[in-house]
PDB file of N, CA and C in Angstrom:
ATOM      1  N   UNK A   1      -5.204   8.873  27.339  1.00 59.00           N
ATOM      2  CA  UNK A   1      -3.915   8.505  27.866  1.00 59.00           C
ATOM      3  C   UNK A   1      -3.955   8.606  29.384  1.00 59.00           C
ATOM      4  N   UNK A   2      -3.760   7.719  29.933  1.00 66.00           N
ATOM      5  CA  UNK A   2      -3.741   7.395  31.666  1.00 66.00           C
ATOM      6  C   UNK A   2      -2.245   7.958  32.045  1.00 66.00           C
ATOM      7  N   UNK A   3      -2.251   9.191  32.904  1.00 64.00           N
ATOM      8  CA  UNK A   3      -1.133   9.683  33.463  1.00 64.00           C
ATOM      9  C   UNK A   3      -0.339   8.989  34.042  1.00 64.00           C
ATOM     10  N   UNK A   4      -0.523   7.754  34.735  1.00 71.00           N
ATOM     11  CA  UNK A   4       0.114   6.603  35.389  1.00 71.00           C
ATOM     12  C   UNK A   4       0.840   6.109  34.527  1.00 71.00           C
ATOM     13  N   UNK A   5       0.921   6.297  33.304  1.00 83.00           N
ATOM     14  CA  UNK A   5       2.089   5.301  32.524  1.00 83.00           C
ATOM     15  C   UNK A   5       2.365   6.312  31.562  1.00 83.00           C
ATOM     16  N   UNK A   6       2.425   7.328  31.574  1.00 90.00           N
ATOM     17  CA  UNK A   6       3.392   8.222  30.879  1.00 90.00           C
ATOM     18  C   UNK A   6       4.552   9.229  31.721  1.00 90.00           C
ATOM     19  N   UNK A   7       5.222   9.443  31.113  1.00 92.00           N
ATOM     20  CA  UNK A   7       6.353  10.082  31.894  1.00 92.00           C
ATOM     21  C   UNK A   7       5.772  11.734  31.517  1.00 92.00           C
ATOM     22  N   UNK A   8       6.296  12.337  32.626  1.00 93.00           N
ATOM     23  CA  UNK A   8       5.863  13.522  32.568  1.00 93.00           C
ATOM     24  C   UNK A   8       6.694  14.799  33.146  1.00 93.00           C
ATOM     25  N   UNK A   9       6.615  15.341  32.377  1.00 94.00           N
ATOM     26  CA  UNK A   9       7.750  16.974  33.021  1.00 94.00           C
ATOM     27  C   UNK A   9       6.691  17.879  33.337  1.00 94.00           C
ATOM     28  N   UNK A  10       6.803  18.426  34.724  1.00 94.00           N
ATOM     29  CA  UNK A  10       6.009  19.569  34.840  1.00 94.00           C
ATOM     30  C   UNK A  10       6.809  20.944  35.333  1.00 94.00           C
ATOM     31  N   UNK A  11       6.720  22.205  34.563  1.00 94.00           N
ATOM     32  CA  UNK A  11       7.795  23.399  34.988  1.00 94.00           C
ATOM     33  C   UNK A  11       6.894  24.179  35.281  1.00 94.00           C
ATOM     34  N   UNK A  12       7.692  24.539  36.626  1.00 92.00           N
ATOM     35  CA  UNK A  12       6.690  25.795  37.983  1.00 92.00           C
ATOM     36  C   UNK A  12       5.676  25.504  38.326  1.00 92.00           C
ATOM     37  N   UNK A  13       5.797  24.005  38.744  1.00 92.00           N
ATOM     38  CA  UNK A  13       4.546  23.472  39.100  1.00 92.00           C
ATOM     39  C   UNK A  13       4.127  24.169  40.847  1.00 92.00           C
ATOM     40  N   UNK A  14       5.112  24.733  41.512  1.00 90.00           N
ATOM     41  CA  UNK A  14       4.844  25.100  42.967  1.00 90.00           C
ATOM     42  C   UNK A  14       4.523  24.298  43.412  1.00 90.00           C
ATOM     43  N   UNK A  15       3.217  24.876  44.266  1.00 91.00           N
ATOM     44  CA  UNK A  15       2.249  23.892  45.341  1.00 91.00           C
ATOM     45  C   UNK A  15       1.006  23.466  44.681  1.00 91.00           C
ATOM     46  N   UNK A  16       0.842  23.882  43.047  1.00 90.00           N
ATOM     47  CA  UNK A  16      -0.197  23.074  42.782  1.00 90.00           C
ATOM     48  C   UNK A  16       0.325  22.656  41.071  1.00 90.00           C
ATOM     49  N   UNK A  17       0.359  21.356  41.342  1.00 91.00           N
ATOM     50  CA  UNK A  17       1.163  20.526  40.037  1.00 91.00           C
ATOM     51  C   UNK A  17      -0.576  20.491  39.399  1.00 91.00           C
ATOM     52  N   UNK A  18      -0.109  20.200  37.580  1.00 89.00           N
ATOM     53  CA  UNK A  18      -1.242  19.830  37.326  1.00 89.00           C
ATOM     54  C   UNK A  18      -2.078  18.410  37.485  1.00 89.00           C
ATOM     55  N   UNK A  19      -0.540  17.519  37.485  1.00 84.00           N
ATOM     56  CA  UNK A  19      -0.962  16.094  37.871  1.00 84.00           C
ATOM     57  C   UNK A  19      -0.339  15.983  39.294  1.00 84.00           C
ATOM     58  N   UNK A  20      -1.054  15.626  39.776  1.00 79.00           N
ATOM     59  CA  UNK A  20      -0.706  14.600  41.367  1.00 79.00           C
ATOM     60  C   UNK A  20       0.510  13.730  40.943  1.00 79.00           C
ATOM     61  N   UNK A  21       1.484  13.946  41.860  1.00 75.00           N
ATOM     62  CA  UNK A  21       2.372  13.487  41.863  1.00 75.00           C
ATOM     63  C   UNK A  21       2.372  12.022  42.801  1.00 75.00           C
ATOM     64  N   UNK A  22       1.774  11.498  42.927  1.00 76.00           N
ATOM     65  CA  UNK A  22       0.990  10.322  43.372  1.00 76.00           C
ATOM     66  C   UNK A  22       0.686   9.507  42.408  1.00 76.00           C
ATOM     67  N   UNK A  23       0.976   8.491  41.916  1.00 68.00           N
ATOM     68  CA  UNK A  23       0.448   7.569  40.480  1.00 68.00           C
ATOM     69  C   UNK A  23       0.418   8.043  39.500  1.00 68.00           C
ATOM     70  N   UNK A  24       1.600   8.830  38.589  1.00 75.00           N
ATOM     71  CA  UNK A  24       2.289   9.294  37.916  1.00 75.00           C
ATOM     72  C   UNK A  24       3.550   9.006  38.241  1.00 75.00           C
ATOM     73  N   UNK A  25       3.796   8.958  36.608  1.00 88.00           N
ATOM     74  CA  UNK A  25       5.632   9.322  36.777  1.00 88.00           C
ATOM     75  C   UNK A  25       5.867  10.450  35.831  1.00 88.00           C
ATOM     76  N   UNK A  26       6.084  11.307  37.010  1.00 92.00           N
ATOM     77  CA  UNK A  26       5.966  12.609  36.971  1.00 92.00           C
ATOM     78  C   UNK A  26       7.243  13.679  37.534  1.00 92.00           C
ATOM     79  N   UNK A  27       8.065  14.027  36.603  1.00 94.00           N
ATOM     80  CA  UNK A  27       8.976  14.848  37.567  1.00 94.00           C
ATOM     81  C   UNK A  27       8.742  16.726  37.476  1.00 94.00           C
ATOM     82  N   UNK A  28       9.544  17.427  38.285  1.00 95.00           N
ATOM     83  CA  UNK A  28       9.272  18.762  38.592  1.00 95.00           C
ATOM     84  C   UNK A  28      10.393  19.541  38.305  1.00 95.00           C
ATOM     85  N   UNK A  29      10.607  20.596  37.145  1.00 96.00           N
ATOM     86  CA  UNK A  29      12.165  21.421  37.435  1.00 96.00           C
ATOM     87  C   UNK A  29      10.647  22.602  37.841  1.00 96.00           C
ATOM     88  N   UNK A  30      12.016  23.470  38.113  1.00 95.00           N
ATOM     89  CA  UNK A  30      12.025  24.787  38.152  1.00 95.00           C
ATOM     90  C   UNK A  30      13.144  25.869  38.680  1.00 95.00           C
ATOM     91  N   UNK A  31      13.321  27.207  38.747  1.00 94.00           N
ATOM     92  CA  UNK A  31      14.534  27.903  38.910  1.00 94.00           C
ATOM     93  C   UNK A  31      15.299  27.367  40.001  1.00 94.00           C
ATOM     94  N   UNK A  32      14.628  26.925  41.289  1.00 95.00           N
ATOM     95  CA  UNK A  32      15.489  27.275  42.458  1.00 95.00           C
ATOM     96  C   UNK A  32      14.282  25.621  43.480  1.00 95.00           C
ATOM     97  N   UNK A  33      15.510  25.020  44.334  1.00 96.00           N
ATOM     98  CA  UNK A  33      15.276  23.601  44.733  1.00 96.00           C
ATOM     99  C   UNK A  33      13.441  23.767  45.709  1.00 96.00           C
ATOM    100  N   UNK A  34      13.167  22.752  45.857  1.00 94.00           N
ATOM    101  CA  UNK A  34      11.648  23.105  46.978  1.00 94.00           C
ATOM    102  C   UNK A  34      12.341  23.847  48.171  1.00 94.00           C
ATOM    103  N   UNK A  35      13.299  23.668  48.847  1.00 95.00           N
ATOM    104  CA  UNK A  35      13.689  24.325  49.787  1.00 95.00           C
ATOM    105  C   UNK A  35      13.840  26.053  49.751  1.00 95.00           C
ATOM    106  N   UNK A  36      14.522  25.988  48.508  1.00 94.00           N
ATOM    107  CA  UNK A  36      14.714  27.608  48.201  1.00 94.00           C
ATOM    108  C   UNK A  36      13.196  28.591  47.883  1.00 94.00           C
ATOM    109  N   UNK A  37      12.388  27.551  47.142  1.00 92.00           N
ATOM    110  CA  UNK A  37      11.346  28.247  47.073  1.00 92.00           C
ATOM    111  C   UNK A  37      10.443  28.465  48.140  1.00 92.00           C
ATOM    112  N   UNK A  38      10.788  27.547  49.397  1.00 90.00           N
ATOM    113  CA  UNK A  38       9.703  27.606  50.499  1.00 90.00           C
ATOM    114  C   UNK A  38      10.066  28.646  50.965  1.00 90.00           C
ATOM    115  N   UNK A  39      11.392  28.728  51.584  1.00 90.00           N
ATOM    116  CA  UNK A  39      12.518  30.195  51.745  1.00 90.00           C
ATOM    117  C   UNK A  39      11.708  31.429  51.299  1.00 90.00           C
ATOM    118  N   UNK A  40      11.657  31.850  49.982  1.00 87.00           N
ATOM    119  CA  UNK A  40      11.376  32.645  48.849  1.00 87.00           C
ATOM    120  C   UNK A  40       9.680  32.706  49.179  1.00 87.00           C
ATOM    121  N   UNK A  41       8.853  31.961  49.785  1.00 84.00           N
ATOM    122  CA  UNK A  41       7.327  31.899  49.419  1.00 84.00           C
ATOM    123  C   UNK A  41       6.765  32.017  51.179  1.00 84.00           C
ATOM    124  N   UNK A  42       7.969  32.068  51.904  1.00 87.00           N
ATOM    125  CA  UNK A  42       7.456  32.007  53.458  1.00 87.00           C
ATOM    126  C   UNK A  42       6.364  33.449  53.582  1.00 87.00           C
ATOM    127  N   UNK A  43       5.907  33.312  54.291  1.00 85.00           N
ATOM    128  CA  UNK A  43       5.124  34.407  54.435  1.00 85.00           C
ATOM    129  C   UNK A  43       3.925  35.364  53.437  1.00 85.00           C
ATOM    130  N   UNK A  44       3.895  34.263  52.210  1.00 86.00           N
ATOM    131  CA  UNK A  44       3.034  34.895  51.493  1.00 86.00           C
ATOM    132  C   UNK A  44       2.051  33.899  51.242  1.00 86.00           C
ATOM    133  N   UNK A  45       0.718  34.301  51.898  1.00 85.00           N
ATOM    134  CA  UNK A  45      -0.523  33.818  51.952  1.00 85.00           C
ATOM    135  C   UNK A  45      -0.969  32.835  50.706  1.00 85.00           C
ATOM    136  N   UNK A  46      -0.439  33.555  49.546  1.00 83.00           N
ATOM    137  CA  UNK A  46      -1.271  32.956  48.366  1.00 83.00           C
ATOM    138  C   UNK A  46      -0.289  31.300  48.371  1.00 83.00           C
ATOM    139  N   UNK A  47       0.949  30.961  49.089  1.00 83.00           N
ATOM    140  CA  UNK A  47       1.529  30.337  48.873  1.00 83.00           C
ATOM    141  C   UNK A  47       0.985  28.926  49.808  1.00 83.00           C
ATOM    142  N   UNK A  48       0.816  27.521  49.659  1.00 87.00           N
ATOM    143  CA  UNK A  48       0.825  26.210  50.421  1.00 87.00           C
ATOM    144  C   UNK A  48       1.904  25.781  50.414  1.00 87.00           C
ATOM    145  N   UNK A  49       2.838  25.789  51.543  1.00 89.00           N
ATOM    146  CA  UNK A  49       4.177  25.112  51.663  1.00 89.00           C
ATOM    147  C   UNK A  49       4.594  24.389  51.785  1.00 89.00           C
ATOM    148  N   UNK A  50       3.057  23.470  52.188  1.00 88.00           N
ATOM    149  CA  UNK A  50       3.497  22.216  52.448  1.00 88.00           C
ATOM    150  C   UNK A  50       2.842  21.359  51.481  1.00 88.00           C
ATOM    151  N   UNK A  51       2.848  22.263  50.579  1.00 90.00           N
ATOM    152  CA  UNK A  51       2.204  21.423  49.480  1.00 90.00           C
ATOM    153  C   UNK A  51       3.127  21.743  48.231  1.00 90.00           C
ATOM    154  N   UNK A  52       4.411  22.200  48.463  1.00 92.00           N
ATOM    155  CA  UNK A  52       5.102  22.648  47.367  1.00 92.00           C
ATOM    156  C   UNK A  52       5.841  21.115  46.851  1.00 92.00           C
ATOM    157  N   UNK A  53       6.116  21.235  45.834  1.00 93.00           N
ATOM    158  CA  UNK A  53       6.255  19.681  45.121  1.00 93.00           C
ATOM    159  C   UNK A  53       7.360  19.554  44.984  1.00 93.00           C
ATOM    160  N   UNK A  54       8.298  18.251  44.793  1.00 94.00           N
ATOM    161  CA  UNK A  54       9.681  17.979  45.213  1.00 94.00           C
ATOM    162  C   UNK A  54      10.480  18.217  43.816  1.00 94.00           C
ATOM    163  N   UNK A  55      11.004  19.128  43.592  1.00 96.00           N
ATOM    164  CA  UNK A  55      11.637  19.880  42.766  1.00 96.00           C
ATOM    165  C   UNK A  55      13.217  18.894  42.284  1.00 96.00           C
ATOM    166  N   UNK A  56      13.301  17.707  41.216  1.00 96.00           N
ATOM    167  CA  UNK A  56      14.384  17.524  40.588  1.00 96.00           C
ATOM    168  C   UNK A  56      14.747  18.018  39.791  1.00 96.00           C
ATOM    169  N   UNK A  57      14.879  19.220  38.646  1.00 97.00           N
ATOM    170  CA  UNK A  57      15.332  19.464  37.982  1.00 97.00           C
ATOM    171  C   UNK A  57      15.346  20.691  38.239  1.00 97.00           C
ATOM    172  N   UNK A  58      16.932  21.430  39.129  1.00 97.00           N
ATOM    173  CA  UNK A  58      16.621  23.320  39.370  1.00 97.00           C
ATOM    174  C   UNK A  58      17.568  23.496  38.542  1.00 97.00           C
ATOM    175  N   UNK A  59      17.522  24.417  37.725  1.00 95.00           N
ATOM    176  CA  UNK A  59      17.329  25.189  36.030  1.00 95.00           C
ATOM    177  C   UNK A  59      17.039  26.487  36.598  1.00 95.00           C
ATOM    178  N   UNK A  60      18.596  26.957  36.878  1.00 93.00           N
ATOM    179  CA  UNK A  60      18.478  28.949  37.128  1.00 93.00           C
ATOM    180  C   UNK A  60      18.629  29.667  35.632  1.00 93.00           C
ATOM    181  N   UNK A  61      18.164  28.858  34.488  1.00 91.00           N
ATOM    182  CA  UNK A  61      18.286  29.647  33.283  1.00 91.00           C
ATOM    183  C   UNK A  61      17.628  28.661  32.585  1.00 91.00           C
ATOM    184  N   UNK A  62      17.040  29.786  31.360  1.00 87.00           N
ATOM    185  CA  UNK A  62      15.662  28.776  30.770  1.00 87.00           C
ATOM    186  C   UNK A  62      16.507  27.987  29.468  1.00 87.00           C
ATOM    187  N   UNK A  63      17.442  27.448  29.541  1.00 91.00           N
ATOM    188  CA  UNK A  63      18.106  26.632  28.749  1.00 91.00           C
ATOM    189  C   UNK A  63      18.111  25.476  29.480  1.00 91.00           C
ATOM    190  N   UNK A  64      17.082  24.879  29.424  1.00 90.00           N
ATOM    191  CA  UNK A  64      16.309  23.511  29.841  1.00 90.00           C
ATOM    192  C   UNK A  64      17.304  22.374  29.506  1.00 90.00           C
ATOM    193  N   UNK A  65      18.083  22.470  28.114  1.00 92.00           N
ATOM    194  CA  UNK A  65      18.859  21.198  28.075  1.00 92.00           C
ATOM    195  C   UNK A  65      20.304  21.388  28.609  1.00 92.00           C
ATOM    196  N   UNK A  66      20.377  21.908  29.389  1.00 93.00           N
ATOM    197  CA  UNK A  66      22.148  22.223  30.315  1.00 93.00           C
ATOM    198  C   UNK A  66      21.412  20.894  31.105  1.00 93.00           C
ATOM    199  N   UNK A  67      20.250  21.060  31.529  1.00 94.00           N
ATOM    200  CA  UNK A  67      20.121  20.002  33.180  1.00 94.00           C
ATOM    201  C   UNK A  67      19.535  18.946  33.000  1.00 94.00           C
ATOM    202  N   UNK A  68      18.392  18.704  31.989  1.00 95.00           N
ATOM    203  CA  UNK A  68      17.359  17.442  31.988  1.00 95.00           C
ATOM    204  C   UNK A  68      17.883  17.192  30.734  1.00 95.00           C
ATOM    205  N   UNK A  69      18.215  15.823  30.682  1.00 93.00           N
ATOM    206  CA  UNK A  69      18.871  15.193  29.792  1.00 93.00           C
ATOM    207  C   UNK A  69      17.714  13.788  29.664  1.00 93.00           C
ATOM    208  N   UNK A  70      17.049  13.572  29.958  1.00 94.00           N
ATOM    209  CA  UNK A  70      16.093  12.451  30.271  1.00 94.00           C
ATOM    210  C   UNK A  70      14.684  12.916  29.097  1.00 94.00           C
ATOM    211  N   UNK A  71      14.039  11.790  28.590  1.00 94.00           N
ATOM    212  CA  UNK A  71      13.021  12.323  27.760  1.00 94.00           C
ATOM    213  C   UNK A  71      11.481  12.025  28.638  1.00 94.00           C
ATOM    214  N   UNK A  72      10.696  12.891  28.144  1.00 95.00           N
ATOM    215  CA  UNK A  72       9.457  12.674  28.399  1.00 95.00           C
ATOM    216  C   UNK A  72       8.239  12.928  27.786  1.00 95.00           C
ATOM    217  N   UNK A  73       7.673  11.973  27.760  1.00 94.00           N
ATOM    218  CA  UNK A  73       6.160  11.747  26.505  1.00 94.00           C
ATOM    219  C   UNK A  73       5.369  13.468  26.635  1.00 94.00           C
ATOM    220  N   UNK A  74       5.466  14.004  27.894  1.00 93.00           N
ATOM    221  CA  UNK A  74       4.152  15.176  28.315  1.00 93.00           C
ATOM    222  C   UNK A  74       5.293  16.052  28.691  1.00 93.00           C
ATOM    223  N   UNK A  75       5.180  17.438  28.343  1.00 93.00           N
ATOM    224  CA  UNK A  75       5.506  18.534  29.613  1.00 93.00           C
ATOM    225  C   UNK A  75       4.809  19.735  29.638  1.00 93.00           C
ATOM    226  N   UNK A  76       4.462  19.552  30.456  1.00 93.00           N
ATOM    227  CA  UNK A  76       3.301  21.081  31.235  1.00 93.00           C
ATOM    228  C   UNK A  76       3.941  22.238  31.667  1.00 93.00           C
ATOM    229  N   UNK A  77       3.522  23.254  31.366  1.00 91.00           N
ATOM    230  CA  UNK A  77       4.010  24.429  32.127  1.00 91.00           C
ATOM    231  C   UNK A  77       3.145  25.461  31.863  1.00 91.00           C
ATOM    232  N   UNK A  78       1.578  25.197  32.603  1.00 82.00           N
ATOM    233  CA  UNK A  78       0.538  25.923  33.186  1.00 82.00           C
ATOM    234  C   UNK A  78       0.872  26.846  33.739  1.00 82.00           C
ATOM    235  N   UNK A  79       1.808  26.655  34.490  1.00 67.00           N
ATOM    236  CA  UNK A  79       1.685  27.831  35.863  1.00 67.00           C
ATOM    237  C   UNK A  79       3.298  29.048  35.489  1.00 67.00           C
ATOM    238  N   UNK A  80       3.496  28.561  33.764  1.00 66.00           N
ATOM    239  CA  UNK A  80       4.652  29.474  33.790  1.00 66.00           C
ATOM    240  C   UNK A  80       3.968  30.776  33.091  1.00 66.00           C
ATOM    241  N   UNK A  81       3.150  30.788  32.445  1.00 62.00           N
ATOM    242  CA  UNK A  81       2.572  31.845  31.216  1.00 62.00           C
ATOM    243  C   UNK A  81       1.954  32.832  32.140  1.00 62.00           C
TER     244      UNK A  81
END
């Protein structure tokens, strides 16, 4: 399956998504917007800020269907476990 033509959810993807958000259709929740998390991640080394990924779906509670109402073939969440 070619990531380019599937839709895709990725949760807590940060600064390193599993797919490139580049030739994908690919969207990003997580708790709190890219802004809040850059806020939240300033100053800590392990963090790339400018590589943090553009966050549409912020979900301050793990009841996922209050906010994303949209379906998608894939969803990843590597970086939550």
């Amino acid at each position: 399956m070619d990531a380019s033509t599937i839709s895709i959810l990725e949760v807590g993807a940060l600064d390193s998504p599993t797919f490139e958000p580049a030739g994908s259709k690919i969207k990003f929740l997580d708790f709190a917007s890219k802004e809040e998390l850059s806020e939240k991640g300033r100053g800590n080394p392990r963090y790339q800020l400018d590589r943090l990924v553009k966050v549409v779906y912020v979900c301050p509670t793990l009841n996922y269907s209050e906010y994303v109402f949209e379906k998608f073939d894939l969803i990843v969440a590597n970086h939550v476990v």
